[in-house]
CSV table of C-alpha atoms in Angstrom, one decimal:
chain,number,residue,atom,x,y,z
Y,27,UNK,CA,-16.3,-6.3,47.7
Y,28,UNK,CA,-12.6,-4.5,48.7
Y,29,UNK,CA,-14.6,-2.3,50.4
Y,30,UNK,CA,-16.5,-4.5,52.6
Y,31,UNK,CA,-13.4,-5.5,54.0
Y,32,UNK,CA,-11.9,-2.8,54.6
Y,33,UNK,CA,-14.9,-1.3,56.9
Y,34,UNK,CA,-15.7,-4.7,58.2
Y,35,UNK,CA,-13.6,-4.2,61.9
Y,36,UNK,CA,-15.2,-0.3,62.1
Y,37,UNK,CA,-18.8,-2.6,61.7
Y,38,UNK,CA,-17.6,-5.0,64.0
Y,39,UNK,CA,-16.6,-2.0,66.7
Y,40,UNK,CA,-20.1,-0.9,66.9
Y,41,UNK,CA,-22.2,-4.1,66.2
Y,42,UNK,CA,-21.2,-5.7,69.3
Y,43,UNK,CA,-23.2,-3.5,71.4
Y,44,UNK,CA,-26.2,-5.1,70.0
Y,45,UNK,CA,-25.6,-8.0,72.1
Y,46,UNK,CA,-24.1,-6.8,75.2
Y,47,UNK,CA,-25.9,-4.3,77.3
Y,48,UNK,CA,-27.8,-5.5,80.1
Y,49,UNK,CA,-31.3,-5.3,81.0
Y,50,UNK,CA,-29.9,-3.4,85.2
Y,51,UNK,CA,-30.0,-0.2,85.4
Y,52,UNK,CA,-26.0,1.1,85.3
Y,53,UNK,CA,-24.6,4.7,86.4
Y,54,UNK,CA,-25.1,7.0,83.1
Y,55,UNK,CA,-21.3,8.3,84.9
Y,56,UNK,CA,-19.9,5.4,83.7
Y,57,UNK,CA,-21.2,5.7,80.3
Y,58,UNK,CA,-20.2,9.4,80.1
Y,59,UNK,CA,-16.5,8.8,81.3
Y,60,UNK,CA,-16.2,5.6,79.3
Y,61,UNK,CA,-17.1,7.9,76.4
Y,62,UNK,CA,-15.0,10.8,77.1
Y,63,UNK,CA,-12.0,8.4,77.3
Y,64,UNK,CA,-12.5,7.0,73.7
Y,65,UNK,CA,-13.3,10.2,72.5
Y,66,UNK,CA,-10.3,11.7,73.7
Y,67,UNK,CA,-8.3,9.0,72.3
Y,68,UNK,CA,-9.9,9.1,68.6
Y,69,UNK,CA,-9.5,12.7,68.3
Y,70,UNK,CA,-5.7,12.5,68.6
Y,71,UNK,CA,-5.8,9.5,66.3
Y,72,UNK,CA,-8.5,10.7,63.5
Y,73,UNK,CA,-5.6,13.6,62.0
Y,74,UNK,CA,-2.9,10.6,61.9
Y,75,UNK,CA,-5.7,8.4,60.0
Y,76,UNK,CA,-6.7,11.6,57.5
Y,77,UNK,CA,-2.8,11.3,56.7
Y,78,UNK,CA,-3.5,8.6,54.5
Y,79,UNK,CA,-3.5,8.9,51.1
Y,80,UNK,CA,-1.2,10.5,48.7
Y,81,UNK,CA,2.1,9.0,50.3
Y,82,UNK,CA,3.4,9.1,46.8
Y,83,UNK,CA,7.1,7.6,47.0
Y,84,UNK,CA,8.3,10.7,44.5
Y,85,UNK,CA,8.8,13.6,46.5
Y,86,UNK,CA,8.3,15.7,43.9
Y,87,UNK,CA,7.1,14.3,40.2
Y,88,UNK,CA,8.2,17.0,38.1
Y,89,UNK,CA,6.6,20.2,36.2
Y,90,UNK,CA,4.1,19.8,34.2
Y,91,UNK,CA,4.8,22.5,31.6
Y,92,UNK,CA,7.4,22.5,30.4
Y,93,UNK,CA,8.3,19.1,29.8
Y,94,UNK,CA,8.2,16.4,28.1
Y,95,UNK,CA,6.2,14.1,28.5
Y,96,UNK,CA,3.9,15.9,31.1
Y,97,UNK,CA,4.0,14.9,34.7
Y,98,UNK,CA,1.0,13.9,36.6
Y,99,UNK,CA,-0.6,10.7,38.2
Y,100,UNK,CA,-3.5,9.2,39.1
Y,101,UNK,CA,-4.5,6.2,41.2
Y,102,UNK,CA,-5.8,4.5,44.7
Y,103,UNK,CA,-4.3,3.6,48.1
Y,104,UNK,CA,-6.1,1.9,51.0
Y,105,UNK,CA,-4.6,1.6,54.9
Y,106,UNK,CA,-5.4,2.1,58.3
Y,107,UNK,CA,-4.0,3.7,61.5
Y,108,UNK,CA,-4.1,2.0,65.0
Y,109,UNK,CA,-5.6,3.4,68.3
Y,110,UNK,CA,-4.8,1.7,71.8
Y,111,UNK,CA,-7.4,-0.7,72.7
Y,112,UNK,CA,-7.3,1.1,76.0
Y,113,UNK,CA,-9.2,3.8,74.9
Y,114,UNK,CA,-12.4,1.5,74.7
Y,115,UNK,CA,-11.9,-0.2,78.3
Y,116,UNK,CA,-14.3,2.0,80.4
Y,117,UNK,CA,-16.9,1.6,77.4
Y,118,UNK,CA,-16.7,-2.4,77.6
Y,119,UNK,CA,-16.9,-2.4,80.9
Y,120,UNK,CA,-20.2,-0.8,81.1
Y,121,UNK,CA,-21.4,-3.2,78.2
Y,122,UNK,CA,-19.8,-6.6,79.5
Y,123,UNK,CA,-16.0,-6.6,77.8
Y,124,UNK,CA,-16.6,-10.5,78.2
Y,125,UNK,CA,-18.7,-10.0,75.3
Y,126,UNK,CA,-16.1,-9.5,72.4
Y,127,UNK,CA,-14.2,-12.9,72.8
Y,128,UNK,CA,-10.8,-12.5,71.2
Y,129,UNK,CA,-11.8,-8.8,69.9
Y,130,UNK,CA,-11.2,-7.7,73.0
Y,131,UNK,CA,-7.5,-9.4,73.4
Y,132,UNK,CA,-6.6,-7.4,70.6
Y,133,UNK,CA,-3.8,-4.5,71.4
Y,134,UNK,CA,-5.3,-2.1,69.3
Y,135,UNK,CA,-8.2,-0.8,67.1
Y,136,UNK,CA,-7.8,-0.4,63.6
Y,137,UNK,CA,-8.9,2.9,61.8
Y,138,UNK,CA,-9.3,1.6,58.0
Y,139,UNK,CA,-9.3,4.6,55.5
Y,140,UNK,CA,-9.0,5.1,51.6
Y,141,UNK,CA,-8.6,7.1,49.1
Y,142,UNK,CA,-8.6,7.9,45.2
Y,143,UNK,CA,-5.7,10.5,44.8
Y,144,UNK,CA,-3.7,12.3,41.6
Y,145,UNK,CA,-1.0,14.6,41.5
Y,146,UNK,CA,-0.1,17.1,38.2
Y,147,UNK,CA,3.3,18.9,38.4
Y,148,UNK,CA,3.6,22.3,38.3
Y,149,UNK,CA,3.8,25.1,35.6
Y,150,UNK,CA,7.5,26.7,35.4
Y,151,UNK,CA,8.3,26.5,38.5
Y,152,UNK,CA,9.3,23.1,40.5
Y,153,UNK,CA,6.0,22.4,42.7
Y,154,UNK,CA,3.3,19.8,42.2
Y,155,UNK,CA,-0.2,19.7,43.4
Y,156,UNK,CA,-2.2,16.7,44.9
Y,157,UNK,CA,-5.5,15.8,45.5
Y,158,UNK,CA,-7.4,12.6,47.4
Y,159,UNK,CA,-11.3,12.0,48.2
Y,160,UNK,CA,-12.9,8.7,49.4
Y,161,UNK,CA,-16.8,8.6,49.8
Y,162,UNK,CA,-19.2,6.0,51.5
Y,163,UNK,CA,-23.0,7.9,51.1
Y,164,UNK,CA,-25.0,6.0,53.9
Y,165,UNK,CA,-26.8,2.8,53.0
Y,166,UNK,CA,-24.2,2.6,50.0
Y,167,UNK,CA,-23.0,-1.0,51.4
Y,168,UNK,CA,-25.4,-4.3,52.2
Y,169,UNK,CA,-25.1,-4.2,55.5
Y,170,UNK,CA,-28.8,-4.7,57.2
Y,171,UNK,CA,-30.4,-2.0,58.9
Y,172,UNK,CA,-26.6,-0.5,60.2
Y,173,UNK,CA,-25.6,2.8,58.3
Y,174,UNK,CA,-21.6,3.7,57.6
Y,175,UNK,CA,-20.2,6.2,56.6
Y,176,UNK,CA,-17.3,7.7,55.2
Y,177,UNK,CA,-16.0,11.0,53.9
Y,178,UNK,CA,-12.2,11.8,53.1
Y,179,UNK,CA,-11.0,14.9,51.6
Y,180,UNK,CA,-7.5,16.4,51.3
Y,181,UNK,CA,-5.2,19.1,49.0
Y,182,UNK,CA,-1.7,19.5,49.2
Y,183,UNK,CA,0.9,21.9,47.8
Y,184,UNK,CA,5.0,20.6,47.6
Y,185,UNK,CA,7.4,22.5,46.2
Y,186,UNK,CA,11.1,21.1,45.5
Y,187,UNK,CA,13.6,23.4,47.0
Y,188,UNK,CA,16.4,22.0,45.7
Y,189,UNK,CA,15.0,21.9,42.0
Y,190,UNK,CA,14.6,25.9,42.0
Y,191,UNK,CA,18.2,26.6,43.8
Y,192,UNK,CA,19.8,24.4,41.7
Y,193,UNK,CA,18.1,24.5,37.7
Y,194,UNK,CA,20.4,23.1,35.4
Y,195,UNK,CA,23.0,22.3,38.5
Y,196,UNK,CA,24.4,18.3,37.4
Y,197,UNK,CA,24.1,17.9,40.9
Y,198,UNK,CA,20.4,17.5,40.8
Y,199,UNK,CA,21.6,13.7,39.6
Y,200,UNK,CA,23.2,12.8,42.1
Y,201,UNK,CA,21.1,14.7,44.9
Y,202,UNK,CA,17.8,13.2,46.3
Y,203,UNK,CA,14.8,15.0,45.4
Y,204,UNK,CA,13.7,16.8,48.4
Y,205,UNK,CA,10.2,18.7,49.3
Y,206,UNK,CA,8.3,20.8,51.8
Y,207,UNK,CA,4.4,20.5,51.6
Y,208,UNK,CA,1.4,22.0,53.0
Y,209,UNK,CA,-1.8,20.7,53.2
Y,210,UNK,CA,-5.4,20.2,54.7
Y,211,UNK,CA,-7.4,17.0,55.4
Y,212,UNK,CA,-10.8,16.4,56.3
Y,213,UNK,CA,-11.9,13.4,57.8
Y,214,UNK,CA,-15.9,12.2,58.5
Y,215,UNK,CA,-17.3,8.9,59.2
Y,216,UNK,CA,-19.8,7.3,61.4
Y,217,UNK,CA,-21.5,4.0,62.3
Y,218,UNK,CA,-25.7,5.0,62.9
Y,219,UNK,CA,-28.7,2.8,63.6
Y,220,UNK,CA,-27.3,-0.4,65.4
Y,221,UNK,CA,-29.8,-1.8,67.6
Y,222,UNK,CA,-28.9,-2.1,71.2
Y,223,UNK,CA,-32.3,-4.3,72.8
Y,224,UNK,CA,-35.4,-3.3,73.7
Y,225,UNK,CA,-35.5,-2.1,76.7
Y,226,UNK,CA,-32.4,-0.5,79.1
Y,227,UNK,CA,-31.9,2.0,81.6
Y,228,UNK,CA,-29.3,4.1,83.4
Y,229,UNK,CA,-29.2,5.9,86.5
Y,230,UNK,CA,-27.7,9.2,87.4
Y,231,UNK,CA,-27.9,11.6,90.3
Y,232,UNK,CA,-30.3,10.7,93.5
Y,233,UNK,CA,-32.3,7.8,92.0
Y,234,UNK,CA,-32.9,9.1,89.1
Y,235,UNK,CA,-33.7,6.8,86.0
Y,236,UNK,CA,-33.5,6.7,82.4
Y,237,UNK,CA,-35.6,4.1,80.8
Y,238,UNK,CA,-34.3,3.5,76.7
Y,239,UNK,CA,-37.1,1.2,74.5
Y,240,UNK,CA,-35.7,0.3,71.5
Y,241,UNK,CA,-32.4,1.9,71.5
Y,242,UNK,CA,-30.4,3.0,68.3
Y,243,UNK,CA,-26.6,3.7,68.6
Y,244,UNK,CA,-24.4,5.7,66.5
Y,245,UNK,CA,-21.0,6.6,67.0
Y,246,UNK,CA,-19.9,9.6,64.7
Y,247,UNK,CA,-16.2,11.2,64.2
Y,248,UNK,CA,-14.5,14.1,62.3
Y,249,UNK,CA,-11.8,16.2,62.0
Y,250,UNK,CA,-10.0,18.7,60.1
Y,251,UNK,CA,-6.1,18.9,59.7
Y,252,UNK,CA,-3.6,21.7,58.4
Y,253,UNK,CA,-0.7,19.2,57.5
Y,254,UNK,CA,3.3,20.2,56.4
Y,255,UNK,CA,5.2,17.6,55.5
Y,256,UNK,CA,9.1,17.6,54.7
Y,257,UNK,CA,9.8,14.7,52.1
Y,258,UNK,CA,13.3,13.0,50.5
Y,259,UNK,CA,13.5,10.2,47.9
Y,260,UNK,CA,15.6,9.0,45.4
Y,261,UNK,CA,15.1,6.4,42.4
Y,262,UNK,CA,17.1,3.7,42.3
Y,263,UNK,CA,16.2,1.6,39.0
Y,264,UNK,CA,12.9,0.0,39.9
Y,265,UNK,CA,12.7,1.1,43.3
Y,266,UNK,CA,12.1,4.4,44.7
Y,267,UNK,CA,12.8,4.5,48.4
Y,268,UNK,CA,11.6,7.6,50.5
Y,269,UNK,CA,11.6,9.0,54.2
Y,270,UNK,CA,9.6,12.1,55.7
Y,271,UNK,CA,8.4,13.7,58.5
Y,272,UNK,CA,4.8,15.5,58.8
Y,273,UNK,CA,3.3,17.6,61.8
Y,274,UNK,CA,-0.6,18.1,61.7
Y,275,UNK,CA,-2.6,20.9,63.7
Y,276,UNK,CA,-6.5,19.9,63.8
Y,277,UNK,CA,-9.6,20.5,65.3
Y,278,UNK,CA,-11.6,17.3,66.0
Y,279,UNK,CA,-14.3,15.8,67.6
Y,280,UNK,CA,-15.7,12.1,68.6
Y,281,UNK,CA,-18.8,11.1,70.5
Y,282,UNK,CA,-22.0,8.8,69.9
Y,283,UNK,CA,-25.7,9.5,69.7
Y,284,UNK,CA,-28.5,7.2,70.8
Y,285,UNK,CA,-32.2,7.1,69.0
Y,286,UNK,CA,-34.8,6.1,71.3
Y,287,UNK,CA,-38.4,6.9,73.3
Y,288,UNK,CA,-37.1,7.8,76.6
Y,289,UNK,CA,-39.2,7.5,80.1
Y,290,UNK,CA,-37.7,10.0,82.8
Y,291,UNK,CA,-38.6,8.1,86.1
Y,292,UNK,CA,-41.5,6.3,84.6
Y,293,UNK,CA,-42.7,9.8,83.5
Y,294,UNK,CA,-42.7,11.1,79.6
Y,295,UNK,CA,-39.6,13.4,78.6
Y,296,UNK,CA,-39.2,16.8,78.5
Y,297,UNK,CA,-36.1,17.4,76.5
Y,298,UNK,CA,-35.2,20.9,77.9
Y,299,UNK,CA,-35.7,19.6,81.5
Y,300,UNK,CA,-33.9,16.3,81.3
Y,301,UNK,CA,-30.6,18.0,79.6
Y,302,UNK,CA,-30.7,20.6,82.9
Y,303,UNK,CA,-30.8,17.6,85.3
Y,304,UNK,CA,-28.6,16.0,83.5
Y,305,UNK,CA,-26.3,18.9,83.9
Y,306,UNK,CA,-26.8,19.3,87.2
Y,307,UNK,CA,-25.7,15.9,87.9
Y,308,UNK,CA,-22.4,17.0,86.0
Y,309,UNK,CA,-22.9,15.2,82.8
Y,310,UNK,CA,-22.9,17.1,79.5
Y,311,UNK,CA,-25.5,15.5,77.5
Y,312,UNK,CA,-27.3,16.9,74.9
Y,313,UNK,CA,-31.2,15.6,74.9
Y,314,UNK,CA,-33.5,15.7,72.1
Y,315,UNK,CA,-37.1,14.4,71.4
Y,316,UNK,CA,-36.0,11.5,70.2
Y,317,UNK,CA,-32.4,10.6,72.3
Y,318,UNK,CA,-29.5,11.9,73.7
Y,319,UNK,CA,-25.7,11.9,72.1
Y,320,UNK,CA,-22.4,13.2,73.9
Y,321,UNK,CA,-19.9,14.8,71.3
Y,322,UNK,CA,-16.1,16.3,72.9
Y,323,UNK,CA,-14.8,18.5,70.1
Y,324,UNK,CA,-11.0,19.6,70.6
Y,325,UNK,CA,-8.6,22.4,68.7
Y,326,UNK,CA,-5.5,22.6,68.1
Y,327,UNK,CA,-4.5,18.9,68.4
Y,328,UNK,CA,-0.8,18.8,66.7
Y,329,UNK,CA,0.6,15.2,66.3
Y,330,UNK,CA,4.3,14.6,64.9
Y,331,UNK,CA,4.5,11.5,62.5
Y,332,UNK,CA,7.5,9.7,60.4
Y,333,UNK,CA,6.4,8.1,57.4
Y,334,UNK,CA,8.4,6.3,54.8
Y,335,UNK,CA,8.7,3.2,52.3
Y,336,UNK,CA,9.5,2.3,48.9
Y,337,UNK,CA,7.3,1.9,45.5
Y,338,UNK,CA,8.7,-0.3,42.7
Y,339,UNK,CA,8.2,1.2,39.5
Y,340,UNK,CA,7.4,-1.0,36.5
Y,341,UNK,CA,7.3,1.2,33.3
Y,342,UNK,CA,4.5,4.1,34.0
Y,343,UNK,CA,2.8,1.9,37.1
Y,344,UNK,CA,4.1,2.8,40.5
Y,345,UNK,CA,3.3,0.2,43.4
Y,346,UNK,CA,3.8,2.4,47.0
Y,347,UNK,CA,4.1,0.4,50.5
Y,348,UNK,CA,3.8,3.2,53.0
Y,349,UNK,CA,4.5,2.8,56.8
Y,350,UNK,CA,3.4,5.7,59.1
Y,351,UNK,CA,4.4,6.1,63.2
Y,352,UNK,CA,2.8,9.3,65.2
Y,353,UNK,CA,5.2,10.2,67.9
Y,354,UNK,CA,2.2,12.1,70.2
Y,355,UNK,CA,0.1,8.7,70.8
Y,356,UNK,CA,2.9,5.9,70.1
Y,357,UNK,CA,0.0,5.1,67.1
Y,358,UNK,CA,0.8,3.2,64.0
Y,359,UNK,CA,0.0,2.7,60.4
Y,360,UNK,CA,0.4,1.4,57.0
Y,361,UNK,CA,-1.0,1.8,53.2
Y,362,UNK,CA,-0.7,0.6,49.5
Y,363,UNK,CA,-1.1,2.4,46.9
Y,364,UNK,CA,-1.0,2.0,43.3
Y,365,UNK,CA,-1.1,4.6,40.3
Y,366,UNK,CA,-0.7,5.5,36.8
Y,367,UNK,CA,2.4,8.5,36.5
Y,368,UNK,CA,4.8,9.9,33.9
């Protein structure tokens, strides 16, 4: 399946854990500053990677009422958005980077993302409205005891300034279309359940240990993004090439969780009293009866991107090659798309 593929890399990214943590007890520090370093890093990434989906090459398709025919669309696109490999260094080296192979060579991590999406123009007036989703329930792929998941939502409003200065101006043939849009994305996923050994420990504070039997990770992301966008294209025969600039404002967060029976110095674990030492020792953890997970939420992340590409338009099909660069992390990405539009 498509789709298999697509989230293969994100079940690679967690699945390698599985075979990589040692049986010696390791600073719980290391972990926790390992984990704020990715976390930081994903959370300026995950409103770039919500971005995908409806990068339609038309920057505006036309009113629906009146006109003939009708203008709307409806179709897919797939992509992903990179984030620096750096991000994960502190993480592999409290798991043994060695363990990756060529993974860890790699320059970057992708983010894969994808989307159905349709567009219907507006009524009288020059705007058009667009909408996008892209659902994975949990246990919705064959993937062993590992559970992904994956939730993308997003709306967006464009109107065509140019269309309602200039109604009925011959210019409007010659000029390219041109559109400002607002919107909001909301972006959820996670990777839960991936066995990590049977037995591990950490230390923190003055020889204190956590014992771990039977481990479970999960790493879990999400973010949502008020996006404006300011978009110019103009059709040329088959091809439609555009150009655009969007700027995001989000509030996202990032962190993992780990299922387990925990042992507090040999002793059984009361939750209330580990998560105080554990904040004594300067490490925000949140404890539970069964584990512990770290989650760093921020707001008001803005990120600047470019996007741009061309679609080639074969009767009422519309092929889109999208290519996206976010100017706050030096991040990347790219996305096809396909539809149905009159």
């Amino acid at each position: 399946m498509k789709i298999n593929k697509i989230f293969a890399f994100m079940l690679g990214m967690g699945l390698f854990v599985s075979s990589v943590f040692s049986q010696t007890s390791k600073p719980l520090s290391d972990l926790q500053d390992g984990v704020k370093e990715f976390s930081a890093s994903l959370v300026k990434s995950l409103p770039f990677n919500a971005a995908i989906g409806l990068n339609w090459s038309d920057a505006y398709i036309g009113k629906v009422f009146p006109s003939l025919p009708p203008h709307f669309g409806i179709g897919v696109s797939a992509g992903m958005t990179s984030m620096k490999m750096d991000a994960f260094k502190k993480v592999l080296d409290v798991f043994d980077a060695g363990a990756l192979g060529s993974l860890g060579d790699l320059p970057f991590m992708p983010l894969p993302a994808y989307a159905a999406e349709a567009r219907v123009g507006g009524i009288f007036l020059p705007f058009d409205l667009g909408f996008k989703f892209g659902i994975l329930p949990e246990n919705s792929l064959p993937l062993g005891d590992v559970k992904l998941s994956y939730t993308l939502l997003g709306a967006s409003l464009r109107i065509a300034p140019l269309e309602l200065l200039l109604s009925g101006n011959p210019l409007l043939l010659v000029l390219p279309n041109i559109s400002v849009g607002f919107g909001v994305n909301y972006l959820s996923g996670g990777i839960g359940d991936i066995a990590i050994g049977q037995n591990m420990s950490f230390s923190f504070g003055q020889n204190n240990t956590l014992e771990l039997s039977q481990p479970k990770l999960g790493l879990s992301w999400e973010t949502t993004a008020l996006d404006f966008t300011l978009q110019a294209s103009k059709s040329l025969l088959i091809i439609t090439p555009y150009i655009g600039v969007g700027v995001s404002s989000a509030k996202s967060k990032a962190g993992y969780g780990v299922t387990t029976k925990m042992k507090y110095n040999s002793n059984d674990v009361n939750a209330d009293s580990l998560e105080k030492e554990l904040a004594d020792a300067g490490l925000d953890i949140d404890v539970g009866t069964d584990g512990f997970e770290s989650i760093i939420e921020k707001r008001g992340v803005v990120s600047v991107r470019a996007f741009g590409g061309l679609s080639f338009n074969i009767a009422v099909i519309r092929i889109d090659l999208t290519g996206m660069f976010n100017f706050t992390d030096q991040n990347w990405g790219v996305s096809l798309g396909t539809r149905f539009q009159l």
